[in-house]
């Protein structure tokens, strides 16, 4: 597949999500898409005929489930077709050229991104690293390849019991190190939490079972009180003619969830309220606080400025009788963003930020910089002196900010002014800080800067400069 082929598609691939499988298509386009889907199903079923998974089930069931997950998350025909074909090039006589010939460049690009790297001379670890690099290179052009990988990994984790325990652990650990932070970076918080919970259940099955049993017992205990609480809220909303949807959200199994399990209801349950408009969300919050007293210091407004994981909602904690209860109020549109991120119709994806991060990860010292990826999955927003917003990983320093503005500014940086106060370049930034960088006429880079910087962009630039200095020495 040529680079020209992938570039031609990439200009469309960032904004082509369909609200439903055929929601934005004409009748003719829908018919053509369905016909192509039938042909893909026939090829995938025939190619995997006779193949069985470790569990003994027909192999074709796996790509079928992956395609179903893709369709449920607003992905288009090309994505669903690629999901059905994602293992044919790797495991059957079908070649990538066959996919191009039968289904076009777009589907072939996605299938190529999902196909493992090959190389007889490479070790297992090197092959894995090359597969990551291959996926990210395609994702820079078309982010859908990562979304499809999430569905592939979700199904693999749900059907992992037939593998030996060591293999199960390797897959679960890889998921947590690579795919969970990638999902978070794409705004797909619900997908990230699901992948994390599935992975942890594989790694700690007894802990997971205890946690699920505790949640089930708590659900039974609070069923009647929650019904009364929801009834009160519905009544207040109806009086104000405010339409709202109330959803129970129980915390999935996670390390932090298991550690806070003893705190009970307040740490395991969140009531989500969805309304139509942003102004309705503030009205709903006021009505909620008139019914149940809010806990001081627990109100967070992330409706217009997203939280560190990209979540947008008003967050509060109230005392509802004897229960201390977390509540999140958001709009229906933002709820779709919170759940599906880049796949939600209308989601404003920071394409340049994502592409820059992926390139920086690929330029790092290791074959694939998983630590930088983990750091980048939680973000803060800081501001330049002119009020321009810059998004950085949580824990970034003023030095990271300087390199984010421009590499030459980073190399020549001497100190920072944070919210008007002079600070060292190693100072960690907080969400909402306004930052200015003072610079010298020549580079000021020191080896200890590598300890201050956390972003791959800054660390790679510092390493390049230090190496160039070493080479210039006689």
mmCIF file of N, CA and C in Angstrom, residues 16-24 71 73-75 343-345:
data_model
loop_
_atom_site.group_PDB
_atom_site.id
_atom_site.type_symbol
_atom_site.label_atom_id
_atom_site.label_comp_id
_atom_site.label_asym_id
_atom_site.label_seq_id
_atom_site.Cartn_x
_atom_site.Cartn_y
_atom_site.Cartn_z
ATOM 1 N N UNK A 16 -15.259 11.426 9.445
ATOM 2 C CA UNK A 16 -16.228 10.699 8.628
ATOM 3 C C UNK A 16 -17.105 9.770 9.436
ATOM 4 N N UNK A 17 -17.134 9.907 10.760
ATOM 5 C CA UNK A 17 -17.940 9.005 11.576
ATOM 6 C C UNK A 17 -19.417 9.206 11.283
ATOM 7 N N UNK A 18 -20.124 8.112 11.162
ATOM 8 C CA UNK A 18 -21.564 8.184 10.911
ATOM 9 C C UNK A 18 -22.313 8.072 12.228
ATOM 10 N N UNK A 19 -23.360 8.909 12.458
ATOM 11 C CA UNK A 19 -24.123 8.810 13.683
ATOM 12 C C UNK A 19 -24.707 7.420 13.877
ATOM 13 N N UNK A 20 -25.081 6.775 12.799
ATOM 14 C CA UNK A 20 -25.485 5.372 12.835
ATOM 15 C C UNK A 20 -24.844 4.726 11.633
ATOM 16 N N UNK A 21 -25.070 3.437 11.462
ATOM 17 C CA UNK A 21 -24.424 2.719 10.369
ATOM 18 C C UNK A 21 -24.728 3.365 9.025
ATOM 19 N N UNK A 22 -25.945 3.826 8.821
ATOM 20 C CA UNK A 22 -26.261 4.438 7.542
ATOM 21 C C UNK A 22 -26.897 5.787 7.696
ATOM 22 N N UNK A 23 -26.729 6.411 8.891
ATOM 23 C CA UNK A 23 -27.452 7.637 9.203
ATOM 24 C C UNK A 23 -27.196 8.780 8.241
ATOM 25 N N UNK A 24 -25.944 8.929 7.738
ATOM 26 C CA UNK A 24 -25.639 10.048 6.869
ATOM 27 C C UNK A 24 -25.541 9.658 5.410
ATOM 28 N N UNK A 71 -19.818 -1.631 14.799
ATOM 29 C CA UNK A 71 -21.100 -1.082 14.332
ATOM 30 C C UNK A 71 -21.853 -0.417 15.474
ATOM 31 N N UNK A 73 -20.665 1.197 17.867
ATOM 32 C CA UNK A 73 -20.005 2.437 18.270
ATOM 33 C C UNK A 73 -19.899 3.425 17.111
ATOM 34 N N UNK A 74 -20.908 3.467 16.280
ATOM 35 C CA UNK A 74 -21.043 4.481 15.224
ATOM 36 C C UNK A 74 -19.970 4.407 14.144
ATOM 37 N N UNK A 75 -19.281 3.283 13.998
ATOM 38 C CA UNK A 75 -18.261 3.205 12.960
ATOM 39 C C UNK A 75 -18.900 2.906 11.609
ATOM 40 N N UNK A 343 -15.195 8.648 18.472
ATOM 41 C CA UNK A 343 -16.205 8.001 17.637
ATOM 42 C C UNK A 343 -17.569 8.667 17.732
ATOM 43 N N UNK A 344 -17.768 9.547 18.714
ATOM 44 C CA UNK A 344 -19.077 10.189 18.866
ATOM 45 C C UNK A 344 -19.270 11.234 17.776
ATOM 46 N N UNK A 345 -20.457 11.264 17.140
ATOM 47 C CA UNK A 345 -20.721 12.273 16.109
ATOM 48 C C UNK A 345 -20.540 13.677 16.676
#
